[in-house]
GROMACS .gro file of C-alpha atoms in nm:
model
  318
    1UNK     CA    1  -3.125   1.193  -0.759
    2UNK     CA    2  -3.399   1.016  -0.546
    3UNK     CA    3  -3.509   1.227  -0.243
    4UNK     CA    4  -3.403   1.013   0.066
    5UNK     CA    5  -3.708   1.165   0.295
    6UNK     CA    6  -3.975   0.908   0.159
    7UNK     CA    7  -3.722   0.599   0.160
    8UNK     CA    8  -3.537   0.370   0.459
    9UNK     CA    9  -3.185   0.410   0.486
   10UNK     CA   10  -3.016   0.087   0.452
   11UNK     CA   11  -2.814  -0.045   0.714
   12UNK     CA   12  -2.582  -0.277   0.502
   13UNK     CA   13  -2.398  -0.355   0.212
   14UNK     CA   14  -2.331  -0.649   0.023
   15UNK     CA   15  -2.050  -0.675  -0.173
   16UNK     CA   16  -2.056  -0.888  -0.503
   17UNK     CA   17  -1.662  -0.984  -0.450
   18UNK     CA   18  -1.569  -1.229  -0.697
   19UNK     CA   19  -1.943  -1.327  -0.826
   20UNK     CA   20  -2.149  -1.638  -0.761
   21UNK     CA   21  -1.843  -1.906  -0.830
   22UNK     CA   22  -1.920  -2.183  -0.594
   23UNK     CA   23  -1.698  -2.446  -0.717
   24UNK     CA   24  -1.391  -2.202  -0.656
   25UNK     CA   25  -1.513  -2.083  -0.362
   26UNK     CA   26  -1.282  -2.279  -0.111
   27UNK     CA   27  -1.030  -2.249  -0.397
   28UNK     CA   28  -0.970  -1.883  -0.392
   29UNK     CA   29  -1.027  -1.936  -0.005
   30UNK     CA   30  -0.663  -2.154   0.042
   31UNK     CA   31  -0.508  -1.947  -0.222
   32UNK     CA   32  -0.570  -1.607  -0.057
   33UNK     CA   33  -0.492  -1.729   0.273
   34UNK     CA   34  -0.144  -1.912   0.211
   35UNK     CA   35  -0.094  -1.581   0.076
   36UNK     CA   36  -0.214  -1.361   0.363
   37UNK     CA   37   0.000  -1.600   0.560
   38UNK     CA   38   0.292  -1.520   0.323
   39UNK     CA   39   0.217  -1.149   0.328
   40UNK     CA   40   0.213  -1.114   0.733
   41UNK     CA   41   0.517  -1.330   0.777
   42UNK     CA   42   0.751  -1.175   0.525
   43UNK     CA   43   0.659  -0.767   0.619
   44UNK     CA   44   0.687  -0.888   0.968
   45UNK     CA   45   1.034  -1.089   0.894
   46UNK     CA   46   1.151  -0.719   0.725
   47UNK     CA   47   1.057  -0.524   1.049
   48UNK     CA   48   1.197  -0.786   1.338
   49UNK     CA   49   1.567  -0.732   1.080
   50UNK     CA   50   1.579  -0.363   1.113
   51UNK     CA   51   1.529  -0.386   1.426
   52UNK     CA   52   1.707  -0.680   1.536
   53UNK     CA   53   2.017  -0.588   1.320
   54UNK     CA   54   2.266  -0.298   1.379
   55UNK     CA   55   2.386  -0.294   1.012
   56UNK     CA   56   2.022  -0.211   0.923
   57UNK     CA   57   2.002   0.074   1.165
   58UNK     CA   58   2.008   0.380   0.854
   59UNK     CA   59   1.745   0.592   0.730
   60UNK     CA   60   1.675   0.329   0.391
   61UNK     CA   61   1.611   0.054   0.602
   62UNK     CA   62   1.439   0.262   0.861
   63UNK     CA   63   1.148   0.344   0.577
   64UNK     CA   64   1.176   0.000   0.477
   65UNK     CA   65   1.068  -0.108   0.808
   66UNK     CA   66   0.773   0.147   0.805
   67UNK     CA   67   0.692   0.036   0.459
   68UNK     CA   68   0.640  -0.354   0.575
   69UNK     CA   69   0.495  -0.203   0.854
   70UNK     CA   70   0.217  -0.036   0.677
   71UNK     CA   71   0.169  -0.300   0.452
   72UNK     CA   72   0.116  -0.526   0.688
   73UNK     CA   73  -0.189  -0.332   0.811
   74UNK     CA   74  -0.327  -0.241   0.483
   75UNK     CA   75  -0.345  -0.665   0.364
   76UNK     CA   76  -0.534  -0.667   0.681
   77UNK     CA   77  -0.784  -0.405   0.635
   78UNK     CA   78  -0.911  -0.637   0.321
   79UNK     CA   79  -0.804  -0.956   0.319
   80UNK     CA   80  -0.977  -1.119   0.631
   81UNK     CA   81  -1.318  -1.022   0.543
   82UNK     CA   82  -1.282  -1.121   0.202
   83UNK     CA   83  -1.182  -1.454   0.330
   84UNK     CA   84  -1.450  -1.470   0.569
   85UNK     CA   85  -1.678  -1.430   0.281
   86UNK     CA   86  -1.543  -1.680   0.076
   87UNK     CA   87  -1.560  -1.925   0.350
   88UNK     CA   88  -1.885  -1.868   0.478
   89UNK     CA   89  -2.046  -1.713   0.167
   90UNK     CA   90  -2.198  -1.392   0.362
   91UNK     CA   91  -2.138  -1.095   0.161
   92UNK     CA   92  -2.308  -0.821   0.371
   93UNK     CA   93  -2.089  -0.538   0.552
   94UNK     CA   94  -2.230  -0.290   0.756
   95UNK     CA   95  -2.260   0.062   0.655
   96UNK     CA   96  -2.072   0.167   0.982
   97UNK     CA   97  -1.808  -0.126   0.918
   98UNK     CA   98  -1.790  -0.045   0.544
   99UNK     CA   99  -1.664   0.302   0.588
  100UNK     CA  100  -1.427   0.148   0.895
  101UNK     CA  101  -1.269  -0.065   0.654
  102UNK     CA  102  -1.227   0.198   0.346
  103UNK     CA  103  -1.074   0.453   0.640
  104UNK     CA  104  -0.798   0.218   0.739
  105UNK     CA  105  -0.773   0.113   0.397
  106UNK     CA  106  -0.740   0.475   0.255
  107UNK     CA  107  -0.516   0.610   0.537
  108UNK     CA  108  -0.254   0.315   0.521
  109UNK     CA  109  -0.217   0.402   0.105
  110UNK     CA  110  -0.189   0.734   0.123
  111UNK     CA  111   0.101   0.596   0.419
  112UNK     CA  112   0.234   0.395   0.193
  113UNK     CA  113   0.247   0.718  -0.114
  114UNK     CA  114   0.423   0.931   0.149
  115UNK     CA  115   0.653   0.659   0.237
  116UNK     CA  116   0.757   0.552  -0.104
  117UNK     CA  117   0.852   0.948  -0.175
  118UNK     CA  118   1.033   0.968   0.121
  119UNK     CA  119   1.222   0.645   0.075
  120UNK     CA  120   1.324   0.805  -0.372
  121UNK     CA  121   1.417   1.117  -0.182
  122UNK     CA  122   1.642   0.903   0.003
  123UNK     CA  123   1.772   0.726  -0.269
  124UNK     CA  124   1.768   1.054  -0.465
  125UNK     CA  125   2.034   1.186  -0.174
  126UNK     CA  126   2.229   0.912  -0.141
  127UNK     CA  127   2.337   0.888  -0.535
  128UNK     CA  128   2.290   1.285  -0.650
  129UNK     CA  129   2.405   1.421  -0.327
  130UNK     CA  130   2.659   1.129  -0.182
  131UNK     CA  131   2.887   1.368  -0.002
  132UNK     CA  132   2.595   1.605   0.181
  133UNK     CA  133   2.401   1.236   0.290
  134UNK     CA  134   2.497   1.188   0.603
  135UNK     CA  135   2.387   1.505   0.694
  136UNK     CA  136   2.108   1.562   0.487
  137UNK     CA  137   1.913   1.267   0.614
  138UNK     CA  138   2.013   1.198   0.944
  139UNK     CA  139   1.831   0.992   1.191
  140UNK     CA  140   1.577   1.299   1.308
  141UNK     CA  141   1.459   1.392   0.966
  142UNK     CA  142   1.421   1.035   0.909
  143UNK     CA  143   1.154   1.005   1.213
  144UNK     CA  144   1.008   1.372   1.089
  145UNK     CA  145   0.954   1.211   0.714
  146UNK     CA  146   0.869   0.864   0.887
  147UNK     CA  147   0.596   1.041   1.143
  148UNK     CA  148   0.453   1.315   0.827
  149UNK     CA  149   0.389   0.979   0.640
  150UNK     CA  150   0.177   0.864   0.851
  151UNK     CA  151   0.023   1.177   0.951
  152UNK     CA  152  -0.079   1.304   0.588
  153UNK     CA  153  -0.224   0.949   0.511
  154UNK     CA  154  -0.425   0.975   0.820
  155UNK     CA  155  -0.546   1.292   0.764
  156UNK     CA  156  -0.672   1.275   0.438
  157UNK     CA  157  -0.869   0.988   0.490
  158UNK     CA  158  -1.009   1.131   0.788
  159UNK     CA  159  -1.101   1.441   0.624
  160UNK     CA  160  -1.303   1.196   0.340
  161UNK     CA  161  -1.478   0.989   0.569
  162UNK     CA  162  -1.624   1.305   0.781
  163UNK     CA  163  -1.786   1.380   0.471
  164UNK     CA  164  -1.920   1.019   0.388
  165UNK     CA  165  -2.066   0.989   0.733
  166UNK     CA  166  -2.278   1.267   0.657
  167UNK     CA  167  -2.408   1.099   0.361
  168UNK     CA  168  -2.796   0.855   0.366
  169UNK     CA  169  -2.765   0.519   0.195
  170UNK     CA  170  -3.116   0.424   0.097
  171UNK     CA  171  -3.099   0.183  -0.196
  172UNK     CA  172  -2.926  -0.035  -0.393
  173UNK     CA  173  -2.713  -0.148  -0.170
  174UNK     CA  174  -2.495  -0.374  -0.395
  175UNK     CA  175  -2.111  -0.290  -0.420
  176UNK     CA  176  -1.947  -0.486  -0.756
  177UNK     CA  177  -1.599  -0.563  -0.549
  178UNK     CA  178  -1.426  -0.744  -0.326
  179UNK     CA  179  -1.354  -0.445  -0.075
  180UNK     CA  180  -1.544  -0.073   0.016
  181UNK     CA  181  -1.422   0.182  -0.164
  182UNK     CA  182  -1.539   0.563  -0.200
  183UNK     CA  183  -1.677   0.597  -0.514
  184UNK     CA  184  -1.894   0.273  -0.511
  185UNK     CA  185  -1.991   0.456  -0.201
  186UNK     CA  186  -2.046   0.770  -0.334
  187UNK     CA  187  -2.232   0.658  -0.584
  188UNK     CA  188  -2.474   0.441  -0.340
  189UNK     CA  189  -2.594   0.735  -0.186
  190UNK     CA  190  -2.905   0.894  -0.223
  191UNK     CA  191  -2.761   1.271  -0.090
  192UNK     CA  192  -2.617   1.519  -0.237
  193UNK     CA  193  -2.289   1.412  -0.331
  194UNK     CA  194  -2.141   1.710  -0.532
  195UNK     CA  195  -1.966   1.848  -0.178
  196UNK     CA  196  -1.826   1.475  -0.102
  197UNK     CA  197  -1.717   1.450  -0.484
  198UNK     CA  198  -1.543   1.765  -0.513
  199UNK     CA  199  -1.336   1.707  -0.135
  200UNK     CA  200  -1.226   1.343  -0.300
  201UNK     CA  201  -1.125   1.593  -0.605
  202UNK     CA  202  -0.925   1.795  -0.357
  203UNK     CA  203  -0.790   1.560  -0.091
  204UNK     CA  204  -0.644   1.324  -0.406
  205UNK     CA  205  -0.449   1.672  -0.544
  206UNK     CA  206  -0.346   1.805  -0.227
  207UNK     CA  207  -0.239   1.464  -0.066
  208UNK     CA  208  -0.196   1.227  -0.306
  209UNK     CA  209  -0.046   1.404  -0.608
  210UNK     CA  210   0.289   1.557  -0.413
  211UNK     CA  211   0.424   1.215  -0.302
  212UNK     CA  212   0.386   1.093  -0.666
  213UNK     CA  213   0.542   1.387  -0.822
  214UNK     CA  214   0.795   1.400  -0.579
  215UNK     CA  215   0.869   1.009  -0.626
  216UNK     CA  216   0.900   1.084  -0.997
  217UNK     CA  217   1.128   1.386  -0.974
  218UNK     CA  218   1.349   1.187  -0.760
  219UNK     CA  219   1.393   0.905  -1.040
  220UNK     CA  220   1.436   1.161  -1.327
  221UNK     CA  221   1.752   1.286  -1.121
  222UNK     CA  222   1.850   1.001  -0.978
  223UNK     CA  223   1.858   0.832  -1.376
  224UNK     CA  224   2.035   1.106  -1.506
  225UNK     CA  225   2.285   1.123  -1.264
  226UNK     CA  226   2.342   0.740  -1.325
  227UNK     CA  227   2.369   0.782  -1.692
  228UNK     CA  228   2.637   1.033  -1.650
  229UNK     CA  229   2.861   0.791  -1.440
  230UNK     CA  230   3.125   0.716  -1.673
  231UNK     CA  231   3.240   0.324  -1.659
  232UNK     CA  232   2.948   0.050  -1.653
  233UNK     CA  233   3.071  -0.094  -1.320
  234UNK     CA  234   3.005   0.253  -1.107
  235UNK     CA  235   2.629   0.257  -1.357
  236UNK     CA  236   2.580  -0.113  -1.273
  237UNK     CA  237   2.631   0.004  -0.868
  238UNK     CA  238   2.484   0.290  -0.815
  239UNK     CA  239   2.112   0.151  -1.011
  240UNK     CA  240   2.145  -0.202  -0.751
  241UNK     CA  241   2.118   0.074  -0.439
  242UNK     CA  242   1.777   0.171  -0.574
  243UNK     CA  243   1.656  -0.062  -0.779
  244UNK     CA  244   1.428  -0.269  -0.548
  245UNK     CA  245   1.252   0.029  -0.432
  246UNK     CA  246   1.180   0.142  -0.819
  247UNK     CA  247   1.025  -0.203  -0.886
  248UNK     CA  248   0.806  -0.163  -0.531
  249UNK     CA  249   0.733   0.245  -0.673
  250UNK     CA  250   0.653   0.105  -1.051
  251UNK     CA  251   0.429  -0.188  -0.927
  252UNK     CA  252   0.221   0.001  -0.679
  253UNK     CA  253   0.131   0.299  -0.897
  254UNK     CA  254   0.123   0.130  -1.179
  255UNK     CA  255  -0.178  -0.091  -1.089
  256UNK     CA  256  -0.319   0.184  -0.867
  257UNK     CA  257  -0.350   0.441  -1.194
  258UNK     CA  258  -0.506   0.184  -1.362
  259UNK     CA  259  -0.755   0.106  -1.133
  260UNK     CA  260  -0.859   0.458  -1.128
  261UNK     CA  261  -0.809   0.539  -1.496
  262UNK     CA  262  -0.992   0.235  -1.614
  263UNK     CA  263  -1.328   0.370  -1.781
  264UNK     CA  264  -1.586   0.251  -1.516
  265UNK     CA  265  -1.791  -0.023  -1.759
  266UNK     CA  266  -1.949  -0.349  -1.654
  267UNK     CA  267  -1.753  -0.528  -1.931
  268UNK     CA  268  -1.391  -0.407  -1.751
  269UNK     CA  269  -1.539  -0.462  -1.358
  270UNK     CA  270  -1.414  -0.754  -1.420
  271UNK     CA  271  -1.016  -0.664  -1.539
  272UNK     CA  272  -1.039  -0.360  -1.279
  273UNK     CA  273  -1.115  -0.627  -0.993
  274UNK     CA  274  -0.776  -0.799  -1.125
  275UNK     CA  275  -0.606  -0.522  -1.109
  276UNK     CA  276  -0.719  -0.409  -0.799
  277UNK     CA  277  -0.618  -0.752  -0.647
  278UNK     CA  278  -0.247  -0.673  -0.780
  279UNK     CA  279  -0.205  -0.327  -0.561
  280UNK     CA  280  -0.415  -0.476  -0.255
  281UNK     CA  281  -0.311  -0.850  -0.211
  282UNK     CA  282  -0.007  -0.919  -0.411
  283UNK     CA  283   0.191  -0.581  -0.400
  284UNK     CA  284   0.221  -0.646  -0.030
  285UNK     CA  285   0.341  -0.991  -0.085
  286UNK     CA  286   0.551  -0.891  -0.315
  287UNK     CA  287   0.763  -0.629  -0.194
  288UNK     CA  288   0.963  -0.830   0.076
  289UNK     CA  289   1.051  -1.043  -0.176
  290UNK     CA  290   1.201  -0.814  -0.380
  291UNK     CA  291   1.427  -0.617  -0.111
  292UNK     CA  292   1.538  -0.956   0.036
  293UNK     CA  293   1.622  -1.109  -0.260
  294UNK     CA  294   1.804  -0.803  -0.432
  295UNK     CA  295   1.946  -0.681  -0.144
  296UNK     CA  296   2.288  -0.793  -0.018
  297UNK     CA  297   2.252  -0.651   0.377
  298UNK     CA  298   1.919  -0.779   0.403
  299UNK     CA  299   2.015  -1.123   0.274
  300UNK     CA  300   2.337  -1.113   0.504
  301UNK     CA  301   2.108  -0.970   0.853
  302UNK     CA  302   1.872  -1.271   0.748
  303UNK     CA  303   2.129  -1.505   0.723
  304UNK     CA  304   2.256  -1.433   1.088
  305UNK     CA  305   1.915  -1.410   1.225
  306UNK     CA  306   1.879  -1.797   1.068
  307UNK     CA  307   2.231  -1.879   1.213
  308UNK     CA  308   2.138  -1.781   1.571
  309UNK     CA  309   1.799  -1.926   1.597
  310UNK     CA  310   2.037  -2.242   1.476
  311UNK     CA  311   2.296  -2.176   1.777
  312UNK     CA  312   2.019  -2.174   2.008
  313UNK     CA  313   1.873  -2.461   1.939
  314UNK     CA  314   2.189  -2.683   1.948
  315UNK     CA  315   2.273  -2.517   2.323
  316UNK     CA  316   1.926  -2.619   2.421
  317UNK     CA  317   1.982  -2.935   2.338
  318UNK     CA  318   2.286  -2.953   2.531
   0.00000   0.00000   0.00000
């Protein structure tokens, strides 16, 4: 480890995003922005309907809404400087703006973790427990899930980034992706890093592991109980009520365990870039999608939200 006292710490970072590709430079710039625009307007479609419609006033649609919500915000945290980059070609970040970035990022996935455990613990009610819902999940311990979502994703991050602060950057100060994240951080660093190393260690077991178990226990029971439902039609039912959200749960951790269980070699920076894309840029785009197009009541609130706007116009034109 070099000793930081005989060196200048750096003041910025420049990250490598995509490589040197100048010809698809304005390429990847359009693509990525049509679908930022796509992103923002189809999590912020999903929140205006719950609110908007009463028939989308329960406790699924009310973590759905949080769920577009937070993705919303974490697209954001990302995309925009990695299309001001491709645009302009500058690549450096700030060390300050760096760890800005990687706390919003961090906080608003952890978010989304809680979120998608709360929303199979729903779904895990509502089919193993039909006749207790309504009282099991009513509309306060939907707000108490809702606000300990965001809370615990907060809070871990928070915790991390104390530690990071602490730590001197003094050379190189190249990051191989298209975003900050902590260990091409940690490893930057010329400090000490066993303390910051072993708090990720914790923070991802304390924080990050319960959501995911509890996201998986909910599916083992919610399966089972759907295998034991005795004619196809009541099978065929009960799996449509939580299907979307399974696709959104399989996608998102999917990619994410890749990511971070892909051996960390220069020939697979490449296919863990890729990956990384898939949980950051097109997960978000993604998941509205999904619910609106499998979902009957969303289709329906959409299709009267379409309807008005087309009653307004014609009595303006009168």
């Amino acid at each position: 480890m070099a000793d930081c006292r005989n060196q200048t710490a750096i003041t910025e970072f420049f990250l490598l995003g995509f490589g040197d590709l100048p010809d698809l430079q304005i390429l990847l710039f359009l693509m990525f922005l049509v679908i930022y625009m796509a992103t923002v307007a189809g999590n912020t479609l999903i929140v205006v309907l719950v609110v908007a419609d009463q028939h989308l006033h329960s406790p699924m649609y009310f973590f759905l809404g949080n769920l577009s919500c937070v993705e919303t915000c974490y697209t954001s945290a990302i995309v925009p400087q990695m299309l001001a980059s491709l645009l302009t070609g500058e690549k450096t970040i700030s060390v300050s703006g760096c760890i800005t970035q990687l706390y919003f990022f961090g906080s608003l996935a952890g978010t989304e973790c809680y979120l998608l455990a709360a929303m199979s613990y729903d779904r895990y009610l509502a089919i193993c427990k039909p006749l207790h819902y309504s009282t099991l999940m009513n509309i306060r311990f939907s707000f108490q899930l809702a606000a300990g979502s965001w809370l615990n994703g907060f809070l871990a991050i928070t915790i991390l980034v104390l530690f990071l602060s602490q730590l001197i950057f003094c050379g190189p100060n190249e990051i191989d992706h298209f975003y900050c994240d902590a260990l091409p951080l940690i490893e930057l660093s010329c400090s000490d890093t066993h303390q910051v190393i072993l708090m990720d260690f914790i923070l991802a077991c304390v924080f990050t592991l319960p959501p995911f178990l509890l996201t998986l226990t909910s599916y083992m029971c919610i399966i089972t109980t759907i295998l034991r439902i005795p004619s196809t039609t009541g099978r065929q039912k009960a799996f449509s009520t939580c299907s979307s959200h399974l696709i959104v749960v399989t996608i998102f951790y999917g990619t994410l365990m890749i990511v971070y269980m892909l051996p960390k070699r220069d020939t697979l920076r490449d296919l863990n870039k890729v990956f990384s894309l898939c949980y950051t840029v097109l997960t978000p785009l993604v998941n509205p999608l999904i619910y609106s197009l499998r979902n009957r009541e969303v289709k329906e609130a959409l299709r009267k939200a379409v309807s008005k706007c087309g009653f307004c116009k014609n009595v303006r034109r009168l």
